[in-house]
């Protein structure tokens, strides 16, 4: 087969250019650390890498969300822990002051202590997340949600709770509504409340008020009255539902309710028993303050009425404490979910980076060895081309 001089030159140059291109590609891979300089180097790998890039970006977004969520939930947990401790303190002081042996000055001191606890509760209710957003304000979290003025509680937040996306198909509640935690509490024991009615002149007081049969309680209003050494319980229509001889400390049961009365009631003394009503936590503490500020040292009948009032608020405190415990339990579950998501995202990120490294990162030892081979081959091709192009018949004849 005859090879023309033009064909020889053309094929040699094409071969040299191809080897130069391969060597340059390997050199670029070594300098950049990536074996994919263009999508044409590995179309399938490049497409897979782009898909992994998108997954990595989403992973980072979820990781940031999860970190912020964990910090916010941690701050709420601290606030709820403080609320629990404060309520324990209020309950302890209320029990101490309701024993019947303290004088008015001591009770006033307890009232002052309860005012400090009320301020602490308000501070916890207005806790912020460190970025100017209030934890218990719902979506209206740019300003403190709670304030106390006059005889009531003002709430400027709402019930809209943000959900934080911590995975493609997973979102977690970022906080708890302040209305649910602080306002939607109940009076009494959560089922019914008791109160001294009228101008009671005896020393009878309600010592305990509980439910012994929830199914029997009908949510009605009742009146417990005393006359001639006997007691009588009447419903709203004046019908007697329970009666008998009064004995101090004896249990009086009716319609699923169980009351223990101590002291000596005067004829005509009475107590009302009615379904619990919604009462915010701040108002319960304010009621206790008012009760302990009431002078009772010179008036045993007044002290008996105050003791009944304190007992009723103690029941409300116990109900509030149980509710806060429930909120903390749900919060704990969300904290576990956030931590679990954080671990999963961290593990996923490692796998994504490993996969991307396998697709894009160069093996330096292999690439260096390949470049050496390519440069050696290029040098040999250049030398052989230089020798062959000088060959001709005239040179041979000479």
CSV table of C-alpha atoms in Angstrom, one decimal:
chain,number,residue,atom,x,y,z
A,1,UNK,CA,0.0,0.0,0.0
A,2,UNK,CA,1.4,3.4,-1.0
A,3,UNK,CA,1.4,6.0,1.6
A,4,UNK,CA,1.8,9.5,0.2
A,5,UNK,CA,3.8,12.2,2.0
A,6,UNK,CA,0.6,14.2,2.6
A,7,UNK,CA,-1.1,11.3,4.3
A,8,UNK,CA,1.9,10.6,6.4
A,9,UNK,CA,2.0,14.2,7.7
A,10,UNK,CA,-1.8,14.3,8.2
A,11,UNK,CA,-1.9,11.0,10.2
A,12,UNK,CA,1.2,11.9,12.2
A,13,UNK,CA,-0.1,15.3,13.2
A,14,UNK,CA,-3.5,13.8,14.2
A,15,UNK,CA,-1.8,11.2,16.3
A,16,UNK,CA,0.4,13.8,18.0
A,17,UNK,CA,-2.5,16.1,18.7
A,18,UNK,CA,-4.6,13.3,20.2
A,19,UNK,CA,-1.8,12.3,22.5
A,20,UNK,CA,-1.2,15.9,23.4
A,21,UNK,CA,-4.9,16.3,24.2
A,22,UNK,CA,-4.9,13.3,26.4
A,23,UNK,CA,-1.8,14.5,28.3
A,24,UNK,CA,-3.3,18.0,28.7
A,25,UNK,CA,-6.6,16.5,30.0
A,26,UNK,CA,-4.7,14.4,32.6
A,27,UNK,CA,-2.6,17.5,33.6
A,28,UNK,CA,-5.8,19.5,34.1
A,29,UNK,CA,-7.3,16.7,36.2
A,30,UNK,CA,-4.2,16.7,38.4
A,31,UNK,CA,-4.2,20.5,38.8
A,32,UNK,CA,-8.0,20.7,39.6
A,33,UNK,CA,-8.4,17.5,41.5
A,34,UNK,CA,-11.4,16.6,39.4
A,35,UNK,CA,-11.5,13.9,36.7
A,36,UNK,CA,-14.6,15.5,35.1
A,37,UNK,CA,-13.5,18.6,33.3
A,38,UNK,CA,-16.6,18.6,31.1
A,39,UNK,CA,-19.8,16.7,31.0
A,40,UNK,CA,-18.4,14.9,27.9
A,41,UNK,CA,-15.8,13.2,30.0
A,42,UNK,CA,-18.5,11.1,31.6
A,43,UNK,CA,-22.1,12.0,30.7
A,44,UNK,CA,-23.7,9.5,33.0
A,45,UNK,CA,-21.4,10.4,35.9
A,46,UNK,CA,-21.9,14.1,35.3
A,47,UNK,CA,-25.7,13.8,35.4
A,48,UNK,CA,-25.5,11.7,38.6
A,49,UNK,CA,-23.2,14.3,40.1
A,50,UNK,CA,-25.7,17.1,39.4
A,51,UNK,CA,-28.5,15.1,41.0
A,52,UNK,CA,-26.3,14.5,44.1
A,53,UNK,CA,-25.5,18.2,44.2
A,54,UNK,CA,-29.2,19.0,44.4
A,55,UNK,CA,-29.6,16.4,47.2
A,56,UNK,CA,-26.7,17.9,49.0
A,57,UNK,CA,-28.1,21.4,48.9
A,58,UNK,CA,-31.5,20.1,50.2
A,59,UNK,CA,-29.6,18.2,52.9
A,60,UNK,CA,-27.8,21.4,54.0
A,61,UNK,CA,-31.1,23.3,54.1
A,62,UNK,CA,-32.7,20.7,56.3
A,63,UNK,CA,-29.6,20.6,58.5
A,64,UNK,CA,-29.9,24.3,59.1
A,65,UNK,CA,-33.6,24.0,59.8
A,66,UNK,CA,-33.0,21.2,62.2
A,67,UNK,CA,-30.2,23.1,64.1
A,68,UNK,CA,-32.4,26.2,64.4
A,69,UNK,CA,-35.4,24.0,65.5
A,70,UNK,CA,-33.3,22.3,68.2
A,71,UNK,CA,-32.1,25.6,69.6
A,72,UNK,CA,-35.6,27.0,69.7
A,73,UNK,CA,-37.0,23.9,71.3
A,74,UNK,CA,-34.2,23.9,73.8
A,75,UNK,CA,-35.0,27.5,74.8
A,76,UNK,CA,-38.7,26.5,75.2
A,77,UNK,CA,-37.7,23.6,77.3
A,78,UNK,CA,-35.7,25.9,79.6
A,79,UNK,CA,-38.8,28.2,79.9
A,80,UNK,CA,-41.1,25.3,80.7
A,81,UNK,CA,-38.6,24.0,83.2
A,82,UNK,CA,-38.6,27.4,84.9
A,83,UNK,CA,-42.4,27.5,84.9
A,84,UNK,CA,-42.5,24.1,86.5
A,85,UNK,CA,-40.2,25.2,89.3
A,86,UNK,CA,-42.1,28.4,89.8
A,87,UNK,CA,-45.4,26.6,90.1
A,88,UNK,CA,-43.9,24.2,92.6
A,89,UNK,CA,-42.8,27.2,94.6
A,90,UNK,CA,-46.2,28.8,94.4
A,91,UNK,CA,-47.9,25.5,95.5
A,92,UNK,CA,-45.4,25.1,98.4
A,93,UNK,CA,-46.0,28.6,99.7
A,94,UNK,CA,-49.8,28.3,99.3
A,95,UNK,CA,-49.8,25.1,101.3
A,96,UNK,CA,-47.6,26.7,103.9
A,97,UNK,CA,-49.9,29.7,104.2
A,98,UNK,CA,-53.1,27.7,104.3
A,99,UNK,CA,-52.2,25.8,107.5
A,100,UNK,CA,-54.2,28.1,109.7
A,101,UNK,CA,-51.4,28.9,112.1
A,102,UNK,CA,-49.8,31.9,110.5
A,103,UNK,CA,-50.6,35.5,111.4
A,104,UNK,CA,-51.6,38.2,109.0
A,105,UNK,CA,-48.0,39.5,108.6
A,106,UNK,CA,-46.7,36.1,107.7
A,107,UNK,CA,-49.5,35.7,105.2
A,108,UNK,CA,-48.7,39.1,103.7
A,109,UNK,CA,-45.1,38.0,103.4
A,110,UNK,CA,-46.3,34.9,101.5
A,111,UNK,CA,-48.4,37.2,99.2
A,112,UNK,CA,-45.3,39.2,98.5
A,113,UNK,CA,-43.4,36.1,97.6
A,114,UNK,CA,-46.2,35.0,95.3
A,115,UNK,CA,-46.0,38.4,93.5
A,116,UNK,CA,-42.4,37.6,92.7
A,117,UNK,CA,-43.4,34.2,91.4
A,118,UNK,CA,-46.1,35.9,89.3
A,119,UNK,CA,-43.4,38.1,87.8
A,120,UNK,CA,-41.3,35.1,87.1
A,121,UNK,CA,-44.2,33.3,85.3
A,122,UNK,CA,-44.8,36.4,83.2
A,123,UNK,CA,-41.1,36.5,82.2
A,124,UNK,CA,-41.1,32.9,81.2
A,125,UNK,CA,-44.3,33.4,79.2
A,126,UNK,CA,-42.6,36.2,77.4
A,127,UNK,CA,-39.4,34.3,76.7
A,128,UNK,CA,-37.7,35.0,73.4
A,129,UNK,CA,-35.5,32.9,71.1
A,130,UNK,CA,-32.5,35.2,71.0
A,131,UNK,CA,-33.5,36.6,67.7
A,132,UNK,CA,-36.3,38.9,68.9
A,133,UNK,CA,-39.0,36.3,68.3
A,134,UNK,CA,-41.1,35.2,71.3
A,135,UNK,CA,-41.6,31.5,71.9
A,136,UNK,CA,-45.2,31.5,73.0
A,137,UNK,CA,-46.6,34.1,70.7
A,138,UNK,CA,-47.5,31.9,67.7
A,139,UNK,CA,-47.0,33.6,64.4
A,140,UNK,CA,-47.4,37.1,65.9
A,141,UNK,CA,-44.1,36.8,67.6
A,142,UNK,CA,-42.5,40.2,67.0
A,143,UNK,CA,-43.6,41.5,70.4
A,144,UNK,CA,-44.1,40.1,73.9
A,145,UNK,CA,-47.4,38.2,73.9
A,146,UNK,CA,-48.5,38.6,77.6
A,147,UNK,CA,-49.1,41.5,79.8
A,148,UNK,CA,-51.0,42.0,83.1
A,149,UNK,CA,-53.0,45.0,83.9
A,150,UNK,CA,-56.0,45.8,86.0
A,151,UNK,CA,-57.8,42.6,86.8
A,152,UNK,CA,-57.0,40.6,83.7
A,153,UNK,CA,-54.5,39.0,81.4
A,154,UNK,CA,-53.9,40.4,77.9
A,155,UNK,CA,-52.6,38.1,75.1
A,156,UNK,CA,-51.4,39.5,71.8
A,157,UNK,CA,-50.2,36.3,70.2
A,158,UNK,CA,-52.2,33.7,68.2
A,159,UNK,CA,-52.7,30.0,67.8
A,160,UNK,CA,-50.8,29.7,64.5
A,161,UNK,CA,-47.8,27.4,65.1
A,162,UNK,CA,-45.0,27.3,62.5
A,163,UNK,CA,-44.0,23.9,61.2
A,164,UNK,CA,-40.2,23.5,60.4
A,165,UNK,CA,-39.3,21.2,57.5
A,166,UNK,CA,-36.5,18.8,58.7
A,167,UNK,CA,-36.8,16.4,55.8
A,168,UNK,CA,-38.4,15.9,52.4
A,169,UNK,CA,-41.6,14.5,54.0
A,170,UNK,CA,-41.1,15.5,57.6
A,171,UNK,CA,-42.1,18.7,59.5
A,172,UNK,CA,-42.0,19.4,63.2
A,173,UNK,CA,-43.9,22.0,65.3
A,174,UNK,CA,-41.5,24.8,66.3
A,175,UNK,CA,-43.2,25.9,69.5
A,176,UNK,CA,-46.3,25.6,71.7
A,177,UNK,CA,-49.1,28.2,71.7
A,178,UNK,CA,-49.1,30.6,74.7
A,179,UNK,CA,-52.9,30.4,74.9
A,180,UNK,CA,-52.8,26.7,75.3
A,181,UNK,CA,-50.1,26.7,77.9
A,182,UNK,CA,-51.1,29.7,80.1
A,183,UNK,CA,-54.7,30.7,79.3
A,184,UNK,CA,-56.7,27.6,78.7
A,185,UNK,CA,-56.4,26.4,82.2
A,186,UNK,CA,-59.3,25.5,84.4
A,187,UNK,CA,-60.5,26.4,87.9
A,188,UNK,CA,-60.9,24.0,90.8
A,189,UNK,CA,-59.7,20.5,90.3
A,190,UNK,CA,-60.4,20.6,86.5
A,191,UNK,CA,-63.8,19.0,86.9
A,192,UNK,CA,-65.5,21.2,89.5
A,193,UNK,CA,-64.8,24.2,91.7
A,194,UNK,CA,-65.9,24.9,95.3
A,195,UNK,CA,-66.4,28.2,97.0
A,196,UNK,CA,-67.9,29.5,100.3
A,197,UNK,CA,-71.2,31.3,99.5
A,198,UNK,CA,-73.0,33.9,101.4
A,199,UNK,CA,-71.9,35.4,104.8
A,200,UNK,CA,-70.7,32.2,106.4
A,201,UNK,CA,-70.2,32.7,110.1
A,202,UNK,CA,-68.9,29.3,111.1
A,203,UNK,CA,-65.4,27.8,110.8
A,204,UNK,CA,-66.3,25.1,108.3
A,205,UNK,CA,-63.9,24.8,105.4
A,206,UNK,CA,-63.5,22.5,102.4
A,207,UNK,CA,-60.4,20.4,103.2
A,208,UNK,CA,-60.5,18.2,100.0
A,209,UNK,CA,-62.5,18.3,96.8
A,210,UNK,CA,-62.0,15.5,94.3
A,211,UNK,CA,-63.7,13.2,91.8
A,212,UNK,CA,-64.3,9.6,92.8
A,213,UNK,CA,-66.4,8.7,89.8
A,214,UNK,CA,-66.0,10.7,86.7
A,215,UNK,CA,-68.8,8.9,84.9
A,216,UNK,CA,-71.3,10.0,87.6
A,217,UNK,CA,-70.4,13.7,87.5
A,218,UNK,CA,-73.0,15.4,85.3
A,219,UNK,CA,-71.5,18.9,85.2
A,220,UNK,CA,-74.3,20.5,87.2
A,221,UNK,CA,-74.3,23.2,89.9
A,222,UNK,CA,-74.9,22.2,93.5
A,223,UNK,CA,-75.2,23.8,96.9
A,224,UNK,CA,-73.9,22.2,100.1
A,225,UNK,CA,-75.6,23.8,103.2
A,226,UNK,CA,-75.7,23.1,106.9
A,227,UNK,CA,-78.5,23.4,109.5
A,228,UNK,CA,-79.2,21.7,112.9
A,229,UNK,CA,-76.0,19.6,112.7
A,230,UNK,CA,-77.0,18.2,109.4
A,231,UNK,CA,-75.8,18.8,105.8
A,232,UNK,CA,-77.8,18.8,102.6
A,233,UNK,CA,-76.7,18.9,99.0
A,234,UNK,CA,-79.2,20.4,96.5
A,235,UNK,CA,-79.1,20.7,92.7
A,236,UNK,CA,-79.9,23.8,90.7
A,237,UNK,CA,-83.6,23.0,91.0
A,238,UNK,CA,-83.6,22.7,94.8
A,239,UNK,CA,-83.8,18.9,94.8
A,240,UNK,CA,-81.9,17.2,97.5
A,241,UNK,CA,-79.3,14.8,96.1
A,242,UNK,CA,-77.5,13.9,99.3
A,243,UNK,CA,-78.0,14.6,103.1
A,244,UNK,CA,-77.0,13.3,106.5
A,245,UNK,CA,-75.6,14.2,109.9
A,246,UNK,CA,-72.5,16.3,109.7
A,247,UNK,CA,-69.3,15.0,111.2
A,248,UNK,CA,-66.1,17.0,110.8
A,249,UNK,CA,-63.7,15.2,108.4
A,250,UNK,CA,-66.3,12.9,107.1
A,251,UNK,CA,-66.5,12.4,103.3
A,252,UNK,CA,-69.6,13.8,101.6
A,253,UNK,CA,-70.3,12.2,98.3
A,254,UNK,CA,-72.8,13.0,95.5
A,255,UNK,CA,-72.9,12.8,91.7
A,256,UNK,CA,-69.3,11.5,91.5
A,257,UNK,CA,-67.9,14.3,93.7
A,258,UNK,CA,-66.2,13.7,97.0
A,259,UNK,CA,-65.9,16.6,99.5
A,260,UNK,CA,-64.3,16.6,103.0
A,261,UNK,CA,-65.4,19.4,105.3
A,262,UNK,CA,-63.6,20.3,108.5
A,263,UNK,CA,-64.5,22.8,111.2
A,264,UNK,CA,-67.8,23.7,112.7
A,265,UNK,CA,-70.4,25.1,110.3
A,266,UNK,CA,-73.0,27.6,111.6
A,267,UNK,CA,-76.6,27.2,110.6
A,268,UNK,CA,-77.1,28.6,107.1
A,269,UNK,CA,-73.4,28.3,106.1
A,270,UNK,CA,-73.1,27.0,102.5
A,271,UNK,CA,-70.7,26.1,99.7
A,272,UNK,CA,-71.3,26.1,96.0
A,273,UNK,CA,-70.0,23.3,93.8
A,274,UNK,CA,-70.1,23.9,90.0
A,275,UNK,CA,-68.3,22.8,86.8
A,276,UNK,CA,-64.8,24.1,86.4
A,277,UNK,CA,-64.4,27.2,84.2
A,278,UNK,CA,-61.6,28.4,82.0
A,279,UNK,CA,-59.2,30.4,84.1
A,280,UNK,CA,-55.7,31.5,83.1
A,281,UNK,CA,-52.7,30.6,85.1
A,282,UNK,CA,-51.8,34.2,86.0
A,283,UNK,CA,-55.3,34.8,87.4
A,284,UNK,CA,-55.0,31.7,89.6
A,285,UNK,CA,-51.8,33.1,91.2
A,286,UNK,CA,-53.4,36.6,91.5
A,287,UNK,CA,-56.3,35.0,93.3
A,288,UNK,CA,-53.9,33.4,95.8
A,289,UNK,CA,-52.2,36.7,96.4
A,290,UNK,CA,-55.5,38.4,97.1
A,291,UNK,CA,-56.5,35.6,99.5
A,292,UNK,CA,-53.3,35.8,101.5
A,293,UNK,CA,-53.5,39.6,101.7
A,294,UNK,CA,-57.0,39.2,103.3
A,295,UNK,CA,-56.8,39.8,107.1
A,296,UNK,CA,-58.1,36.8,109.0
A,297,UNK,CA,-56.4,36.8,112.4
A,298,UNK,CA,-59.3,38.2,114.3
A,299,UNK,CA,-62.0,36.5,112.3
A,300,UNK,CA,-62.1,32.7,112.3
A,301,UNK,CA,-65.0,32.6,109.8
A,302,UNK,CA,-63.1,34.8,107.3
A,303,UNK,CA,-60.1,32.5,107.7
A,304,UNK,CA,-62.3,29.4,106.9
A,305,UNK,CA,-63.6,31.1,103.7
A,306,UNK,CA,-60.0,32.0,102.7
A,307,UNK,CA,-58.8,28.4,103.3
A,308,UNK,CA,-61.6,27.1,101.1
A,309,UNK,CA,-60.6,29.6,98.4
A,310,UNK,CA,-56.9,28.6,98.6
A,311,UNK,CA,-57.8,24.9,98.4
A,312,UNK,CA,-59.7,25.6,95.2
A,313,UNK,CA,-56.8,27.5,93.7
A,314,UNK,CA,-54.4,24.7,94.8
A,315,UNK,CA,-56.5,22.3,92.7
A,316,UNK,CA,-56.2,24.7,89.7
A,317,UNK,CA,-52.4,24.8,90.2
A,318,UNK,CA,-52.2,21.0,90.3
A,319,UNK,CA,-54.2,20.9,87.0
A,320,UNK,CA,-51.9,23.5,85.5
A,321,UNK,CA,-48.8,21.6,86.5
A,322,UNK,CA,-50.1,18.5,84.9
A,323,UNK,CA,-50.8,20.4,81.7
A,324,UNK,CA,-47.3,21.9,81.7
A,325,UNK,CA,-45.9,18.4,82.2
A,326,UNK,CA,-47.9,17.2,79.2
A,327,UNK,CA,-46.6,20.1,77.1
A,328,UNK,CA,-43.0,19.3,78.1
A,329,UNK,CA,-43.5,15.6,77.2
A,330,UNK,CA,-44.7,16.6,73.7
A,331,UNK,CA,-41.8,19.0,73.5
A,332,UNK,CA,-39.4,16.3,74.5
A,333,UNK,CA,-40.7,14.1,71.6
A,334,UNK,CA,-40.0,16.9,69.2
A,335,UNK,CA,-36.5,17.4,70.5
A,336,UNK,CA,-35.9,13.6,70.0
A,337,UNK,CA,-37.3,13.9,66.4
A,338,UNK,CA,-35.0,16.9,65.7
A,339,UNK,CA,-31.9,15.1,67.1
A,340,UNK,CA,-32.8,12.0,65.1
A,341,UNK,CA,-33.2,14.0,61.9
A,342,UNK,CA,-29.9,15.7,62.6
A,343,UNK,CA,-28.1,12.3,62.9
A,344,UNK,CA,-29.8,11.0,59.7
A,345,UNK,CA,-28.9,14.2,57.8
A,346,UNK,CA,-25.3,14.0,58.9
A,347,UNK,CA,-25.0,10.3,57.9
A,348,UNK,CA,-26.7,11.1,54.6
A,349,UNK,CA,-24.2,13.9,53.9
A,350,UNK,CA,-21.3,11.6,54.4
A,351,UNK,CA,-22.7,9.2,51.9
A,352,UNK,CA,-23.4,12.0,49.4
A,353,UNK,CA,-19.9,13.3,49.7
A,354,UNK,CA,-18.5,9.8,49.3
A,355,UNK,CA,-20.5,9.3,46.1
A,356,UNK,CA,-19.5,12.6,44.7
A,357,UNK,CA,-15.9,11.9,45.4
A,358,UNK,CA,-16.2,8.6,43.6
A,359,UNK,CA,-17.6,10.4,40.6
A,360,UNK,CA,-15.5,13.5,40.5
A,361,UNK,CA,-12.3,13.2,42.6
A,362,UNK,CA,-9.2,12.1,40.9
A,363,UNK,CA,-6.9,9.3,42.0
A,364,UNK,CA,-3.7,11.3,42.1
A,365,UNK,CA,-1.3,8.2,42.0
A,366,UNK,CA,-3.1,6.7,39.0
A,367,UNK,CA,-3.4,10.0,37.2
A,368,UNK,CA,0.3,10.8,37.8
A,369,UNK,CA,1.3,7.4,36.5
A,370,UNK,CA,-1.0,7.9,33.5
A,371,UNK,CA,0.4,11.3,32.7
A,372,UNK,CA,4.0,9.9,32.8
A,373,UNK,CA,3.0,7.2,30.3
A,374,UNK,CA,1.2,9.7,28.1
A,375,UNK,CA,4.2,12.1,28.0
A,376,UNK,CA,6.6,9.2,27.3
A,377,UNK,CA,4.3,8.1,24.4
A,378,UNK,CA,4.1,11.6,23.1
A,379,UNK,CA,7.8,12.1,23.3
A,380,UNK,CA,8.4,8.8,21.4
A,381,UNK,CA,5.9,9.8,18.8
A,382,UNK,CA,7.6,13.2,18.3
A,383,UNK,CA,11.0,11.6,17.9
A,384,UNK,CA,9.8,8.9,15.5
A,385,UNK,CA,8.0,11.5,13.4
A,386,UNK,CA,11.1,13.7,13.2
A,387,UNK,CA,13.2,10.7,12.0
A,388,UNK,CA,10.6,9.3,9.5
A,389,UNK,CA,9.9,12.7,7.9
A,390,UNK,CA,13.6,13.0,7.0
A,391,UNK,CA,13.6,9.7,5.0
A,392,UNK,CA,13.6,9.9,1.2
A,393,UNK,CA,15.0,7.9,-1.8
A,394,UNK,CA,17.6,10.6,-2.4
A,395,UNK,CA,18.9,10.4,1.1
A,396,UNK,CA,19.2,6.6,0.6
A,397,UNK,CA,21.1,6.9,-2.7
A,398,UNK,CA,23.5,9.3,-1.1
